[in-house]
Short mmCIF file of C-alpha atoms in Angstrom, two decimals:
data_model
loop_
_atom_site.label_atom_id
_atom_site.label_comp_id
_atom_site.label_asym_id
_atom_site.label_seq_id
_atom_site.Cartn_x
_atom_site.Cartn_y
_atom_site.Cartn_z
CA UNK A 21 -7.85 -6.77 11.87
CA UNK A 22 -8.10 -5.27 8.38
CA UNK A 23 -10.84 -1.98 7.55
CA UNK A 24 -11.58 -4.57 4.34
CA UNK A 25 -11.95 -8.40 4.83
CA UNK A 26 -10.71 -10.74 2.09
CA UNK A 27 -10.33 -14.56 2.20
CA UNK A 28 -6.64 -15.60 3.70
CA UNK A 29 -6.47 -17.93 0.86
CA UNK A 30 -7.90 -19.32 -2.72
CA UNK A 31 -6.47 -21.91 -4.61
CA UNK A 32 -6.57 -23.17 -8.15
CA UNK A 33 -4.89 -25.71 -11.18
CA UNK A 34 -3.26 -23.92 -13.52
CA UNK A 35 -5.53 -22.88 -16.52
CA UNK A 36 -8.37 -22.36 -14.01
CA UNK A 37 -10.84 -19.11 -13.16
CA UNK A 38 -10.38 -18.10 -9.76
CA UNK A 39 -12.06 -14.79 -7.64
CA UNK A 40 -10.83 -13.21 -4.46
CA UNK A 41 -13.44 -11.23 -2.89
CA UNK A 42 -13.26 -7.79 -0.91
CA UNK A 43 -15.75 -7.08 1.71
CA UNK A 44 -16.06 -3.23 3.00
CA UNK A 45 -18.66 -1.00 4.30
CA UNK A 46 -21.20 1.88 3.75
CA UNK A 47 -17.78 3.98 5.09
CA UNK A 48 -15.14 2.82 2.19
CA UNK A 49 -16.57 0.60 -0.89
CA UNK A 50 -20.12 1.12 -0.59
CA UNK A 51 -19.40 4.62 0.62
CA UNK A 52 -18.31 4.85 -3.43
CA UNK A 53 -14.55 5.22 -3.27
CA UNK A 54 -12.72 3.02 -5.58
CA UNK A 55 -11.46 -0.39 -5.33
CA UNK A 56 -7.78 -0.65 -6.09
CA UNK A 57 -5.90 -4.18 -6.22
CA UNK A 58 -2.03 -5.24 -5.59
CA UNK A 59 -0.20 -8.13 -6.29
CA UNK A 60 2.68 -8.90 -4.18
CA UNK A 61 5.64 -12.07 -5.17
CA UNK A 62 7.61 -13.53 -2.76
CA UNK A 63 10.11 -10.93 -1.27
CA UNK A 64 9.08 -8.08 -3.68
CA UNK A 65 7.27 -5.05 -3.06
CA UNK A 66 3.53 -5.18 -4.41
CA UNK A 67 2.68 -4.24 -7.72
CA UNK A 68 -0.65 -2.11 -8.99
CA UNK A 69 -2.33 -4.75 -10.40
CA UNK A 70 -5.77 -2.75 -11.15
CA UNK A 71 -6.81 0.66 -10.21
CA UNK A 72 -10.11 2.24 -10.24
CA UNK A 73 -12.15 -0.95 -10.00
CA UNK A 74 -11.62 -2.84 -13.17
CA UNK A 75 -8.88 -0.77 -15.01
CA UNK A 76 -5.72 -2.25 -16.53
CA UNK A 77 -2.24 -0.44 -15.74
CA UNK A 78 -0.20 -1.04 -19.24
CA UNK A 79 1.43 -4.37 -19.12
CA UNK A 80 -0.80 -6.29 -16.54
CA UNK A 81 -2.54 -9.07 -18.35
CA UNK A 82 -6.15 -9.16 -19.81
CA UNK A 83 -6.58 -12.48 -17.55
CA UNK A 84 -6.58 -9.97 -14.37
CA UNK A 85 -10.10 -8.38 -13.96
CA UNK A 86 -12.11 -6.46 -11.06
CA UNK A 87 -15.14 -5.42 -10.59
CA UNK A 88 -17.12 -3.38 -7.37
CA UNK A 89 -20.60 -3.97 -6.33
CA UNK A 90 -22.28 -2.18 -3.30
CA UNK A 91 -19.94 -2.67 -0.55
CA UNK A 92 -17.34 -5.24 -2.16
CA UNK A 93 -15.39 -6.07 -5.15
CA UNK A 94 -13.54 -8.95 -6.92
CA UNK A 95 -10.57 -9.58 -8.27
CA UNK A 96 -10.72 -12.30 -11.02
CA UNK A 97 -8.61 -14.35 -12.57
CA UNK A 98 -8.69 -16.62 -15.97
CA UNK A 99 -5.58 -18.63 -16.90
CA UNK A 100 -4.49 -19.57 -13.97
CA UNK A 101 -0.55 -19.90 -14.35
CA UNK A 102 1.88 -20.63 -11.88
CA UNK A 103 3.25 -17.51 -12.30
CA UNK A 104 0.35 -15.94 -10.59
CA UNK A 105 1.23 -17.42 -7.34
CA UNK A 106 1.45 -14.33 -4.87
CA UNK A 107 -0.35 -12.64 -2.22
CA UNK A 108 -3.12 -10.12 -3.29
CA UNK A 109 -4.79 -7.20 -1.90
CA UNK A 110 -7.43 -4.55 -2.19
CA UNK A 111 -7.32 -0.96 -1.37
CA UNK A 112 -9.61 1.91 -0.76
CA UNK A 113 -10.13 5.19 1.32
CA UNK A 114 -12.62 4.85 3.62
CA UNK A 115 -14.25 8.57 5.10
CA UNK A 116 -14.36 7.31 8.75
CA UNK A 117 -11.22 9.07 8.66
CA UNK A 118 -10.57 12.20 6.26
CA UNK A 119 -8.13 11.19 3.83
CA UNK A 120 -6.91 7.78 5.16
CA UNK A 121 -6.40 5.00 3.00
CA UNK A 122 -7.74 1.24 3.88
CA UNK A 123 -6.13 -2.46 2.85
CA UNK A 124 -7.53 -5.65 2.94
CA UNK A 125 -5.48 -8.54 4.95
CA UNK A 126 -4.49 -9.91 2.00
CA UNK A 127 -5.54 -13.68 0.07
CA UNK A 128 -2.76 -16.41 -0.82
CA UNK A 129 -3.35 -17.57 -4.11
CA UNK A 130 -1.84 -20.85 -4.59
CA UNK A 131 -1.20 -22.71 -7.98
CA UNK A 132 -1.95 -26.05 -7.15
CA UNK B 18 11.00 6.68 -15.17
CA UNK B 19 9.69 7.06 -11.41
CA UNK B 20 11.53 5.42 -8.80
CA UNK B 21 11.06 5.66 -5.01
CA UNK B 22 13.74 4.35 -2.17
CA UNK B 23 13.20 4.30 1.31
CA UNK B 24 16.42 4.88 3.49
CA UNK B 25 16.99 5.05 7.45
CA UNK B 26 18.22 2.58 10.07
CA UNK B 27 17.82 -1.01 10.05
CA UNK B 28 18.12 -1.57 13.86
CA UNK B 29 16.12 1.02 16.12
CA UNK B 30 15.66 0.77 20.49
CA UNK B 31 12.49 0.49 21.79
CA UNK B 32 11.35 3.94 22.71
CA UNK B 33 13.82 5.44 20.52
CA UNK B 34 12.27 7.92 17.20
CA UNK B 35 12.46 6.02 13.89
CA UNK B 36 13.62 8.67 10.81
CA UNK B 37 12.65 7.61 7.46
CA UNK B 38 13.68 9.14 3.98
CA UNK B 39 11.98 8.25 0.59
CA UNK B 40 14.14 10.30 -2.08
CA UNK B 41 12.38 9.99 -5.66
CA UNK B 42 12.58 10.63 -8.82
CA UNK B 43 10.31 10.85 -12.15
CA UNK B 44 7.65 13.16 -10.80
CA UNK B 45 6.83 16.33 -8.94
CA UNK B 46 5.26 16.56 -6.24
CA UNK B 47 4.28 20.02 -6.42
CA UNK B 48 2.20 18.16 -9.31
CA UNK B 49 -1.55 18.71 -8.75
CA UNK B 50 -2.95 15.22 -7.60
CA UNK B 51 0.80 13.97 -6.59
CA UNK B 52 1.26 12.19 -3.11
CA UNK B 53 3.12 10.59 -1.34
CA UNK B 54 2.29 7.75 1.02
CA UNK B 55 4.25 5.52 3.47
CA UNK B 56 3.24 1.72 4.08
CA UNK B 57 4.38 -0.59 6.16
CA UNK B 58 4.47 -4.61 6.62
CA UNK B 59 4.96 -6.58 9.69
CA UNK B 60 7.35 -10.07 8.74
CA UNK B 61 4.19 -12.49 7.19
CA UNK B 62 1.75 -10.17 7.98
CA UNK B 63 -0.33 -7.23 5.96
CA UNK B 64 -0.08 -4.16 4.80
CA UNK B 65 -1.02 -1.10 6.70
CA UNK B 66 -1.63 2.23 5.80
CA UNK B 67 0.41 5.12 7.61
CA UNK B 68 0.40 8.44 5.91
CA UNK B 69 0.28 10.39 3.06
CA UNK B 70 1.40 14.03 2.06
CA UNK B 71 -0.01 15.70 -0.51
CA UNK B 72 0.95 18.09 -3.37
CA UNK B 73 -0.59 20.78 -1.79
CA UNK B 74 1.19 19.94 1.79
CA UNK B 75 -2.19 18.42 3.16
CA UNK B 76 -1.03 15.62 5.43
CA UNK B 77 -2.83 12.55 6.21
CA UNK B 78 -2.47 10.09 9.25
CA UNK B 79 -4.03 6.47 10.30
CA UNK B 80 -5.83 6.77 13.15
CA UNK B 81 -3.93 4.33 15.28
CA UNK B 82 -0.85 5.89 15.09
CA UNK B 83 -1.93 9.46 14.00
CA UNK B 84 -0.16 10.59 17.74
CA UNK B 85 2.83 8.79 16.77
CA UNK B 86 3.45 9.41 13.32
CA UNK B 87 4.76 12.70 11.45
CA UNK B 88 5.29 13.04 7.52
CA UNK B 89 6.68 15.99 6.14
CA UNK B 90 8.47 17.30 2.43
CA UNK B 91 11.90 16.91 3.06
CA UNK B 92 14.98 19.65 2.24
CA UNK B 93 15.38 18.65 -1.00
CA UNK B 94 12.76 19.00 -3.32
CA UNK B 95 12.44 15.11 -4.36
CA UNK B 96 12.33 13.71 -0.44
CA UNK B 97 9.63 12.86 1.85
CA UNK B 98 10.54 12.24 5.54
CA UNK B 99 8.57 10.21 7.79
CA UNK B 100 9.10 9.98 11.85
CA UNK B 101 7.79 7.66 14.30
CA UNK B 102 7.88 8.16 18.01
CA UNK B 103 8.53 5.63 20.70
CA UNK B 104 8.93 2.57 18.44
CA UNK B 105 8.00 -0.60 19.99
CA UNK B 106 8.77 -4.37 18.84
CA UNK B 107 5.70 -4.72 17.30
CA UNK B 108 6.49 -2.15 15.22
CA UNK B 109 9.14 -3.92 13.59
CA UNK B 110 8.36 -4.51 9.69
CA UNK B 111 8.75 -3.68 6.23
CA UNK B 112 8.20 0.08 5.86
CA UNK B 113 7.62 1.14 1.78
CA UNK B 114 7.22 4.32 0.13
CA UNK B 115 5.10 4.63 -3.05
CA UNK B 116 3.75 7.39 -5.16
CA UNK B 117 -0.23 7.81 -5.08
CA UNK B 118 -2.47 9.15 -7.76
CA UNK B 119 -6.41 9.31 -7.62
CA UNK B 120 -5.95 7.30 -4.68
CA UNK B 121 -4.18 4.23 -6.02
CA UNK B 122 -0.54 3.60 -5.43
CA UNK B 123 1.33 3.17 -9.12
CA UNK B 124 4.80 3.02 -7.73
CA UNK B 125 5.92 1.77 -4.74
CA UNK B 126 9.92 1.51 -3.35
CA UNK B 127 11.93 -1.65 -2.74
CA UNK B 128 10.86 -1.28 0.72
CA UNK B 129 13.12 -1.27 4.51
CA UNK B 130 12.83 -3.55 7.06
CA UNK B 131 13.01 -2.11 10.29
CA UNK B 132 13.77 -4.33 13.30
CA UNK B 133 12.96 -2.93 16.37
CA UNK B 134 14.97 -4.31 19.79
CA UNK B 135 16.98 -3.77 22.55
#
């Protein structure tokens, strides 16, 4: 299983708020490293969606937010469009092992 | 405009070596704070962290396949090669290459699937 845990799925009607969470430990999040999120369409590779915890890479939408809080963070999002229907996840480093890089399994947001 | 493709063989035998090249463009990575870092993806499943090489040649390895795994600056200047010993089925997925910075991934490749079998 995944270094970070994150729900397998969310779901929400289109113009909706919904959060996918991003549980760690005192040896990646809550260790201080930063949170990094992903989005990742059907048959594409994934796409930075925010770095750094809650910052923006140009052209990603205000509607996509995160934010980190002892040992998790959350990825928010307002608007809901169908559009957004993908698989996310988070990323972080985690100092269990020098250097190495950690992913959550992933969440399934569905536009219902 | 960075780009990053991945490139090596679609079909590899179990126990065989798997050779991977990622040949990109739009950066340096003799660039301080440049890396380099290969992911892969199992069919439905998630993504897992494999390595990384650094600007400064530091070289970085998950720990479940750290005995396996070898990533290295290729010949040419803009190539990153990545080996994996005795490949198994389960080993059989998407493998991507993507440019890190500050420990986020901005650019990642189209990706190669992999299919390991006999």
């Amino acid at each position: 299983q995944s270094v970070l845990t994150q729900p397998p799925s969310v779901s929400g009607a289109p113009g909706q708020r919904v959060t996918i969470s991003c549980t760690g430990s005192s040896s990646n999040i809550g260790a201080g490293y930063d949170v990094h999120w992903y989005q990742q369409l059907p048959g594409a590779a994934p796409k930075l969606l925010i770095y750094g915890n809650s910052n923006r890479p140009s052209g990603v939408p205000d509607r996509f937010s995160g934010s980190k809080s002892g040992t998790s963070a959350s990825l928010a999002i307002t608007g809901l469009q169908a559009e957004d229907e993908a698989d996310y996840y988070c990323q972080s480093s985690d100092n269990s092992v020098s250097g190495s890089r950690v992913f959550g399994g992933g969440t399934k947001l569905t536009v219902l | 405009q960075v780009t990053l493709r991945e490139s090596g063989p679609a079909l590899v035998k179990p126990t065989q070596i798997l050779t991977l090249t990622c040949t990109f463009s739009g950066f340096s990575l003799s660039t301080s704070g440049m890396c380099v870092s290969w992911i892969r993806q199992p069919p439905g499943k998630a993504l897992e962290w494999l390595a990384r090489i650094d600007w400064d040649d530091d070289k970085y390895y998950t720990t479940s396949l750290k005995t396996r795994l070898t990533i290295s600056k290729g010949t040419s200047k803009n190539q990153v090669v990545l080996t994996m010993t005795n490949m198994d089925p389960v080993d059989t997925a998407t493998y991507y290459c993507a440019r890190e910075r500050t420990g986020s991934i901005d650019y990642w490749g189209q990706g190669t699937l992999v299919t390991v079998s006999s």
